[in-house]
Structure formats: C-alpha cells, structure tokens
Amino acid sequence: MKPVRSGAVEVGGTKVRCLVGSDPDHIVAQTRIPTGKPAETLTQILAFFQQEVSSGGPLAAIGIASFGPLELRRSHPRYGFITTSPKPGWSYVDMVGPVRRALGVPVGFDTDVNAAALGEGRWGAARGLGTFVYLTVGTGIGAGAVVEGRIIHGLGHPEMGHLSVPRQPGDHFVGHCPFHGTCLEGMASGAAIAARWGHPAEQLDGDKLRAAVRLEAAYLAAGLRNIVYTIAPQRIMIGGSVTGLPGLFPLVRTTLCEVLAGYPGLDEHAAGDFIVPPALGPLAGPAGALVLAQECH
Ligand code: ZN
C-alpha cells in the first residue's frame, strides 16, 4: 500500500519548516521559510503545499506545530490561533483557518514542544513509552509532555519553561523572562545565557564556559526536579541549541540526582537513558507535526 502523504509545518521564531511525507524516513519534499510577518509567512507556507499538491497529488491532512501560546480549545472562537505571543506582530494570528480554507484538508494543531514529544514517542527516543517529556532549550525554554500516551491539554497547555527555580549561589543575574524575570526560561534559556555572560553560549570558552555549563546544569536540574515530581516521566528528552554546551548532558544527569536527594529512590532517575537528546534531532518538531496530521482525521 502506498503510504499516506501528509503535510507538516513547524513554525519557529526565526524559521518555518514545511514538509510532505509519511514519516521521518519518507519525506518527499521540504522547504524552509524565514519567519517574517504573519500574512507573508502564511502565503509562503500555502504556496509550498499548493505546489506539492499540484505536482504530487493530494494530501490527507496537514499538522501545524507552532511556538505558543496557542488556543487549543476546539470550542473556543479563537481555536487555532497563536494568542499573546511576545513575538512582535504574531499575537492573535489565525494559523489553522487559512490553511484549512486554502487546502481543504483537516488540520492538526499543537505547540512545537507537544509535537516534538509526539514525534519522539512515535519514531524517536521515547518509542514504546507512555509518559515522557520533551524539553527544548534554545532562545526560550518550552516543554511538552505525553502522559499515558496523550498530550496534556486543559486550560491552555503546560508552560514548563516558566517553572520557578531557586537562584543559584553566586549568580546575581536579574533574569531574562519578560513576565517572571527569574523563572527557568529567565535563568537558563539561550537568551538568558547571552545576557548573563555577554556572549551567546556557542562563543563562550575557558573558565567562563565551564562556569556557564555548571550554572546551566544547575538551573535545568532544578526545573527537571519539578517536572519529575509532577509528571513522573519515564524519560526526558532535551533538545535545542543550548544542548550543544560541552558536557551538559552528563552534568544535568548527576545534578538532577543530587537535587532529587534520593527521593523517591528510583534507580531509573540515575540511569544514562533517563535524560537523552532527541533521537530525531531537529526533525522532532516537524515529525511531530506529521503525527498531528495523521491523528486529526
Ligand atoms: Zn517566565
């Protein structure tokens, strides 16, 4: 049987990835579009899929994975919108409506991190598990959770990037979150690292780099402790540009064990496969958008 072709869109702060395929090993077309003004960006997204439909045949559905916050309540008049985005011009932008109207297919919609969690669950590092978390540490911090096979939706969606974390001894940084200052994102995002040290993470070296990695591991471990105690994940995947810091993963693993302090005493928390990079790498989000497409009809 020929695999069903779906469309996937990952809308990021600086770029949009669009692809057509059935799974990460069967991607038949893809493109990257800079994230410009909403109307122009949407026009380019639609043009890519219209071209793919005319050259390769119809799509079964399209999944959109977007930076948030998003309105995900289907009964809400603004279902399918980006809501109060700090990204200039992108507040209250309808993402689902224009795609559905222009292409006439069902459209799945969720946060980029929820989608990445779904993608890793279907094809990546969380395959076979029921409850897991995908955390991205890039310019900002966000996390998606799958609990017993399902994404968490309620009043909005989880915002684990904004968990409170204790200030680390000797760190006097004011914090970089426009809402909370010193939340996890405010202390440990790529933007926070750049503001604290005067250089982006990838330009740090020597003692500054070692200190930055130690501090990053401490804040991430503090955030992960909250996540471990709230969601009881079987695995945590961490992606995003900041994970390129040398030695970060082993240090986050040992620091998390320190802050868990032996409670509740699960050997799995100390295992090398409890905190891992995403197996799909940067494809986790677009792959997750394919899952959104496949599950929306
Ligand atoms: Zn915050």
Short mmCIF file of C-alpha atoms and ligand atoms in Angstrom, two decimals:
data_model
loop_
_atom_site.label_atom_id
_atom_site.label_comp_id
_atom_site.label_asym_id
_atom_site.label_seq_id
_atom_site.Cartn_x
_atom_site.Cartn_y
_atom_site.Cartn_z
CA MET A 1 0.00 0.00 0.00
CA LYS A 2 1.29 3.46 -0.83
CA PRO A 3 1.94 5.45 2.38
CA VAL A 4 -0.45 8.31 3.04
CA ARG A 5 1.06 11.70 2.22
CA SER A 6 0.54 14.37 4.84
CA GLY A 7 1.86 17.88 5.25
CA ALA A 8 3.76 19.13 8.30
CA VAL A 9 4.61 22.67 9.36
CA GLU A 10 6.85 23.67 12.25
CA VAL A 11 6.57 27.39 12.93
CA GLY A 12 9.59 28.66 14.85
CA GLY A 13 10.63 32.12 15.96
CA THR A 14 13.10 32.56 13.12
CA LYS A 15 12.17 29.93 10.54
CA VAL A 16 9.32 27.75 9.37
CA ARG A 17 9.93 24.17 8.21
CA CYS A 18 7.39 22.64 5.85
CA LEU A 19 7.49 19.08 4.61
CA VAL A 20 5.43 16.45 2.86
CA GLY A 21 5.75 12.77 3.71
CA SER A 22 4.52 9.89 5.80
CA ASP A 23 7.29 9.50 8.42
CA PRO A 24 10.86 10.77 9.03
CA ASP A 25 12.29 8.17 6.61
CA HIS A 26 9.81 9.05 3.87
CA ILE A 27 9.96 12.79 3.35
CA VAL A 28 9.28 13.58 -0.28
CA ALA A 29 9.59 17.36 -0.19
CA GLN A 30 10.64 20.03 2.27
CA THR A 31 11.44 23.70 2.49
CA ARG A 32 12.48 26.35 4.98
CA ILE A 33 10.90 29.78 5.08
CA PRO A 34 12.14 32.69 7.24
CA THR A 35 9.52 33.67 9.84
CA GLY A 36 8.58 37.14 8.61
CA LYS A 37 5.29 38.97 9.04
CA PRO A 38 2.38 36.59 9.60
CA ALA A 39 0.50 37.23 6.34
CA GLU A 40 3.61 36.89 4.14
CA THR A 41 4.77 33.80 6.01
CA LEU A 42 1.37 32.11 5.71
CA THR A 43 1.27 32.93 1.99
CA GLN A 44 4.63 31.19 1.52
CA ILE A 45 3.52 28.16 3.55
CA LEU A 46 0.37 27.83 1.45
CA ALA A 47 2.32 28.27 -1.80
CA PHE A 48 4.65 25.37 -0.87
CA PHE A 49 1.77 22.98 -0.19
CA GLN A 50 -0.26 24.12 -3.22
CA GLN A 51 2.78 23.42 -5.40
CA GLU A 52 3.24 19.99 -3.79
CA VAL A 53 -0.43 19.12 -4.30
CA SER A 54 -0.33 20.12 -7.97
CA SER A 55 2.90 18.19 -8.64
CA GLY A 56 2.50 15.17 -6.34
CA GLY A 57 -1.20 14.75 -5.63
CA PRO A 58 -3.48 15.43 -2.68
CA LEU A 59 -2.51 15.49 0.98
CA ALA A 60 -4.56 13.61 3.58
CA ALA A 61 -4.11 16.31 6.22
CA ILE A 62 -1.70 18.93 7.49
CA GLY A 63 -0.25 19.23 11.01
CA ILE A 64 0.93 22.57 12.34
CA ALA A 65 3.35 22.69 15.29
CA SER A 66 3.87 26.27 16.41
CA PHE A 67 5.55 28.39 19.03
CA GLY A 68 2.95 29.49 21.55
CA PRO A 69 1.00 30.33 23.42
CA LEU A 70 -1.80 28.78 21.37
CA GLU A 71 -5.57 28.49 21.70
CA LEU A 72 -6.16 24.74 21.59
CA ARG A 73 -9.73 24.53 22.92
CA ARG A 74 -11.78 23.43 19.93
CA SER A 75 -14.93 25.12 21.20
CA HIS A 76 -13.20 28.48 21.53
CA PRO A 77 -13.81 31.14 18.82
CA ARG A 78 -10.06 31.60 18.53
CA TYR A 79 -9.23 27.88 18.23
CA GLY A 80 -6.18 27.54 16.00
CA PHE A 81 -4.72 30.95 16.84
CA ILE A 82 -1.37 31.95 18.28
CA THR A 83 -2.53 34.08 21.24
CA THR A 84 -0.46 36.50 23.36
CA SER A 85 2.88 35.93 21.69
CA PRO A 86 5.83 38.07 22.79
CA LYS A 87 6.96 37.87 19.13
CA PRO A 88 6.07 41.25 17.57
CA GLY A 89 3.11 41.08 15.16
CA TRP A 90 2.29 37.46 15.96
CA SER A 91 -0.35 37.89 18.66
CA TYR A 92 -3.83 36.65 17.71
CA VAL A 93 -2.79 35.20 14.36
CA ASP A 94 -5.09 32.50 12.95
CA MET A 95 -2.86 29.62 11.83
CA VAL A 96 -5.39 26.85 11.24
CA GLY A 97 -8.16 28.75 9.39
CA PRO A 98 -6.14 29.97 6.38
CA VAL A 99 -4.52 26.55 5.87
CA ARG A 100 -7.83 24.69 6.08
CA ARG A 101 -9.56 27.14 3.73
CA ALA A 102 -6.78 27.23 1.14
CA LEU A 103 -6.03 23.49 1.04
CA GLY A 104 -9.36 21.97 2.03
CA VAL A 105 -7.88 19.29 4.29
CA PRO A 106 -8.16 18.53 8.04
CA VAL A 107 -5.57 20.45 10.05
CA GLY A 108 -3.97 19.28 13.31
CA PHE A 109 -2.57 21.95 15.59
CA ASP A 110 -0.45 21.98 18.73
CA THR A 111 2.61 23.54 20.32
CA ASP A 112 6.04 22.87 18.83
CA VAL A 113 7.14 21.10 22.01
CA ASN A 114 4.00 18.97 22.32
CA ALA A 115 4.51 17.96 18.70
CA ALA A 116 8.19 17.17 19.28
CA ALA A 117 7.18 14.95 22.21
CA LEU A 118 4.70 13.14 19.94
CA GLY A 119 7.32 12.73 17.21
CA GLU A 120 9.86 11.27 19.64
CA GLY A 121 7.17 8.97 21.03
CA ARG A 122 6.21 7.66 17.57
CA TRP A 123 9.64 7.40 15.93
CA GLY A 124 12.37 8.55 18.33
CA ALA A 125 13.86 8.23 21.81
CA ALA A 126 10.53 7.68 23.61
CA ARG A 127 9.26 4.89 21.35
CA GLY A 128 7.38 2.31 23.39
CA LEU A 129 6.97 4.59 26.45
CA GLY A 130 3.68 6.05 27.69
CA THR A 131 4.78 9.03 29.79
CA PHE A 132 7.63 11.31 28.78
CA VAL A 133 8.69 14.93 28.39
CA TYR A 134 10.40 16.83 25.59
CA LEU A 135 12.21 19.98 26.74
CA THR A 136 13.72 22.44 24.31
CA VAL A 137 16.39 24.87 25.49
CA GLY A 138 17.02 27.40 22.77
CA THR A 139 16.31 31.13 22.64
CA GLY A 140 13.46 30.29 25.04
CA ILE A 141 12.56 27.18 27.01
CA GLY A 142 9.46 25.09 26.46
CA ALA A 143 8.38 21.56 27.23
CA GLY A 144 5.72 19.17 26.02
CA ALA A 145 4.51 16.18 27.98
CA VAL A 146 2.83 12.98 26.90
CA VAL A 147 1.10 11.26 29.81
CA GLU A 148 -0.16 7.72 29.30
CA GLY A 149 0.02 8.24 25.55
CA ARG A 150 -1.75 11.59 25.44
CA ILE A 151 -0.62 15.19 25.21
CA ILE A 152 -1.72 17.30 28.17
CA HIS A 153 -4.42 19.83 27.25
CA GLY A 154 -6.52 21.68 29.76
CA LEU A 155 -6.90 25.38 30.23
CA GLY A 156 -4.29 26.18 27.62
CA HIS A 157 -1.24 23.94 27.59
CA PRO A 158 1.60 23.37 30.05
CA GLU A 159 4.23 26.14 30.19
CA MET A 160 7.05 24.31 31.89
CA GLY A 161 9.63 26.82 30.67
CA HIS A 162 8.19 29.22 33.24
CA LEU A 163 8.56 26.99 36.30
CA SER A 164 10.15 28.64 39.32
CA VAL A 165 13.73 27.66 40.03
CA PRO A 166 15.85 28.64 43.06
CA ARG A 167 18.58 31.18 42.39
CA GLN A 168 21.97 29.50 42.40
CA PRO A 169 24.58 30.70 44.92
CA GLY A 170 26.79 33.42 43.46
CA ASP A 171 24.51 34.10 40.48
CA HIS A 172 23.32 37.70 40.51
CA PHE A 173 21.75 37.77 37.04
CA VAL A 174 18.45 39.68 37.05
CA GLY A 175 16.73 37.14 34.79
CA HIS A 176 15.53 37.38 31.23
CA CYS A 177 11.85 36.40 31.21
CA PRO A 178 9.66 39.41 30.32
CA PHE A 179 6.93 38.02 32.59
CA HIS A 180 8.71 36.49 35.58
CA GLY A 181 12.35 37.57 35.41
CA THR A 182 13.99 34.62 37.13
CA CYS A 183 11.90 31.61 36.03
CA LEU A 184 13.60 28.64 34.32
CA GLU A 185 13.49 30.37 30.92
CA GLY A 186 14.64 33.62 32.52
CA MET A 187 17.72 31.95 34.01
CA ALA A 188 18.64 29.14 31.60
CA SER A 189 17.48 29.97 28.06
CA GLY A 190 19.94 30.78 25.30
CA ALA A 191 18.85 34.43 25.57
CA ALA A 192 19.50 34.36 29.33
CA ILE A 193 22.98 32.87 28.81
CA ALA A 194 23.82 35.56 26.25
CA ALA A 195 22.56 38.32 28.56
CA ARG A 196 24.32 36.94 31.66
CA TRP A 197 27.73 36.30 30.08
CA GLY A 198 27.74 38.95 27.36
CA HIS A 199 28.18 36.30 24.64
CA PRO A 200 25.95 33.58 23.20
CA ALA A 201 26.60 30.07 24.53
CA GLU A 202 28.48 28.97 21.41
CA GLN A 203 31.01 31.81 21.78
CA LEU A 204 31.97 31.12 25.41
CA ASP A 205 35.29 29.47 26.22
CA GLY A 206 37.73 28.78 29.06
CA ASP A 207 36.65 29.40 32.65
CA LYS A 208 33.57 31.31 31.53
CA LEU A 209 32.38 28.32 29.50
CA ARG A 210 32.96 25.90 32.40
CA ALA A 211 31.09 28.20 34.80
CA ALA A 212 28.26 28.65 32.29
CA VAL A 213 27.86 24.88 31.83
CA ARG A 214 27.79 24.30 35.61
CA LEU A 215 25.18 27.01 36.10
CA GLU A 216 23.10 25.81 33.16
CA ALA A 217 23.10 22.25 34.51
CA ALA A 218 22.06 23.52 37.94
CA TYR A 219 19.08 25.50 36.62
CA LEU A 220 17.98 22.76 34.24
CA ALA A 221 18.22 20.16 37.03
CA ALA A 222 16.13 22.40 39.28
CA GLY A 223 13.46 22.70 36.57
CA LEU A 224 13.61 18.96 35.82
CA ARG A 225 13.14 18.15 39.51
CA ASN A 226 9.76 19.95 39.38
CA ILE A 227 8.87 18.07 36.19
CA VAL A 228 9.97 14.69 37.60
CA TYR A 229 7.87 15.19 40.74
CA THR A 230 4.81 16.46 38.86
CA ILE A 231 4.59 14.24 35.79
CA ALA A 232 6.65 11.14 36.74
CA PRO A 233 8.13 10.83 33.24
CA GLN A 234 9.82 7.59 32.17
CA ARG A 235 12.24 9.57 30.00
CA ILE A 236 13.12 13.21 29.36
CA MET A 237 14.45 14.38 26.01
CA ILE A 238 16.28 17.71 25.85
CA GLY A 239 16.78 19.42 22.51
CA GLY A 240 17.57 22.94 21.36
CA SER A 241 20.73 24.89 20.59
CA VAL A 242 21.89 25.22 24.22
CA THR A 243 22.33 21.43 24.49
CA GLY A 244 25.45 21.92 22.36
CA LEU A 245 27.27 23.15 25.50
CA PRO A 246 30.11 20.66 26.07
CA GLY A 247 29.46 18.12 28.81
CA LEU A 248 25.98 19.42 29.57
CA PHE A 249 24.10 16.10 29.47
CA PRO A 250 26.28 14.17 31.98
CA LEU A 251 26.28 17.17 34.31
CA VAL A 252 22.48 17.58 34.13
CA ARG A 253 22.10 13.86 34.93
CA THR A 254 24.32 13.98 38.02
CA THR A 255 22.96 17.34 39.20
CA LEU A 256 19.37 16.10 38.88
CA CYS A 257 20.26 13.10 41.07
CA GLU A 258 21.78 15.49 43.63
CA VAL A 259 18.67 17.67 43.80
CA LEU A 260 16.34 14.66 43.94
CA ALA A 261 18.41 13.75 47.03
CA GLY A 262 17.50 10.09 46.94
CA TYR A 263 13.74 10.67 46.89
CA PRO A 264 11.78 8.69 45.85
CA GLY A 265 14.83 6.47 45.30
CA LEU A 266 14.18 5.21 41.77
CA ASP A 267 17.31 3.82 40.13
CA GLU A 268 15.88 4.85 36.73
CA HIS A 269 16.42 8.54 37.54
CA ALA A 270 20.19 7.93 37.66
CA ALA A 271 20.33 5.82 34.52
CA GLY A 272 22.09 7.14 31.44
CA ASP A 273 18.93 6.82 29.34
CA PHE A 274 16.68 8.88 31.61
CA ILE A 275 17.78 12.24 30.15
CA VAL A 276 18.70 11.97 26.48
CA PRO A 277 18.95 14.10 23.35
CA PRO A 278 16.05 13.68 20.91
CA ALA A 279 16.74 10.75 18.57
CA LEU A 280 15.16 12.68 15.70
CA GLY A 281 17.30 15.76 16.38
CA PRO A 282 15.87 18.90 14.75
CA LEU A 283 13.34 16.73 12.90
CA ALA A 284 11.45 16.02 16.16
CA GLY A 285 9.11 19.00 15.71
CA PRO A 286 8.31 18.50 12.01
CA ALA A 287 7.91 14.75 12.61
CA GLY A 288 5.53 15.57 15.43
CA ALA A 289 3.56 17.80 13.06
CA LEU A 290 3.17 14.71 10.83
CA VAL A 291 1.73 12.87 13.85
CA LEU A 292 -0.68 15.78 14.40
CA ALA A 293 -1.74 15.46 10.74
CA GLN A 294 -2.20 11.72 10.97
CA GLU A 295 -4.26 11.95 14.16
CA CYS A 296 -6.58 14.79 13.20
CA HIS A 297 -8.86 12.89 10.85
ZN ZN B 1 8.83 33.15 32.74
#
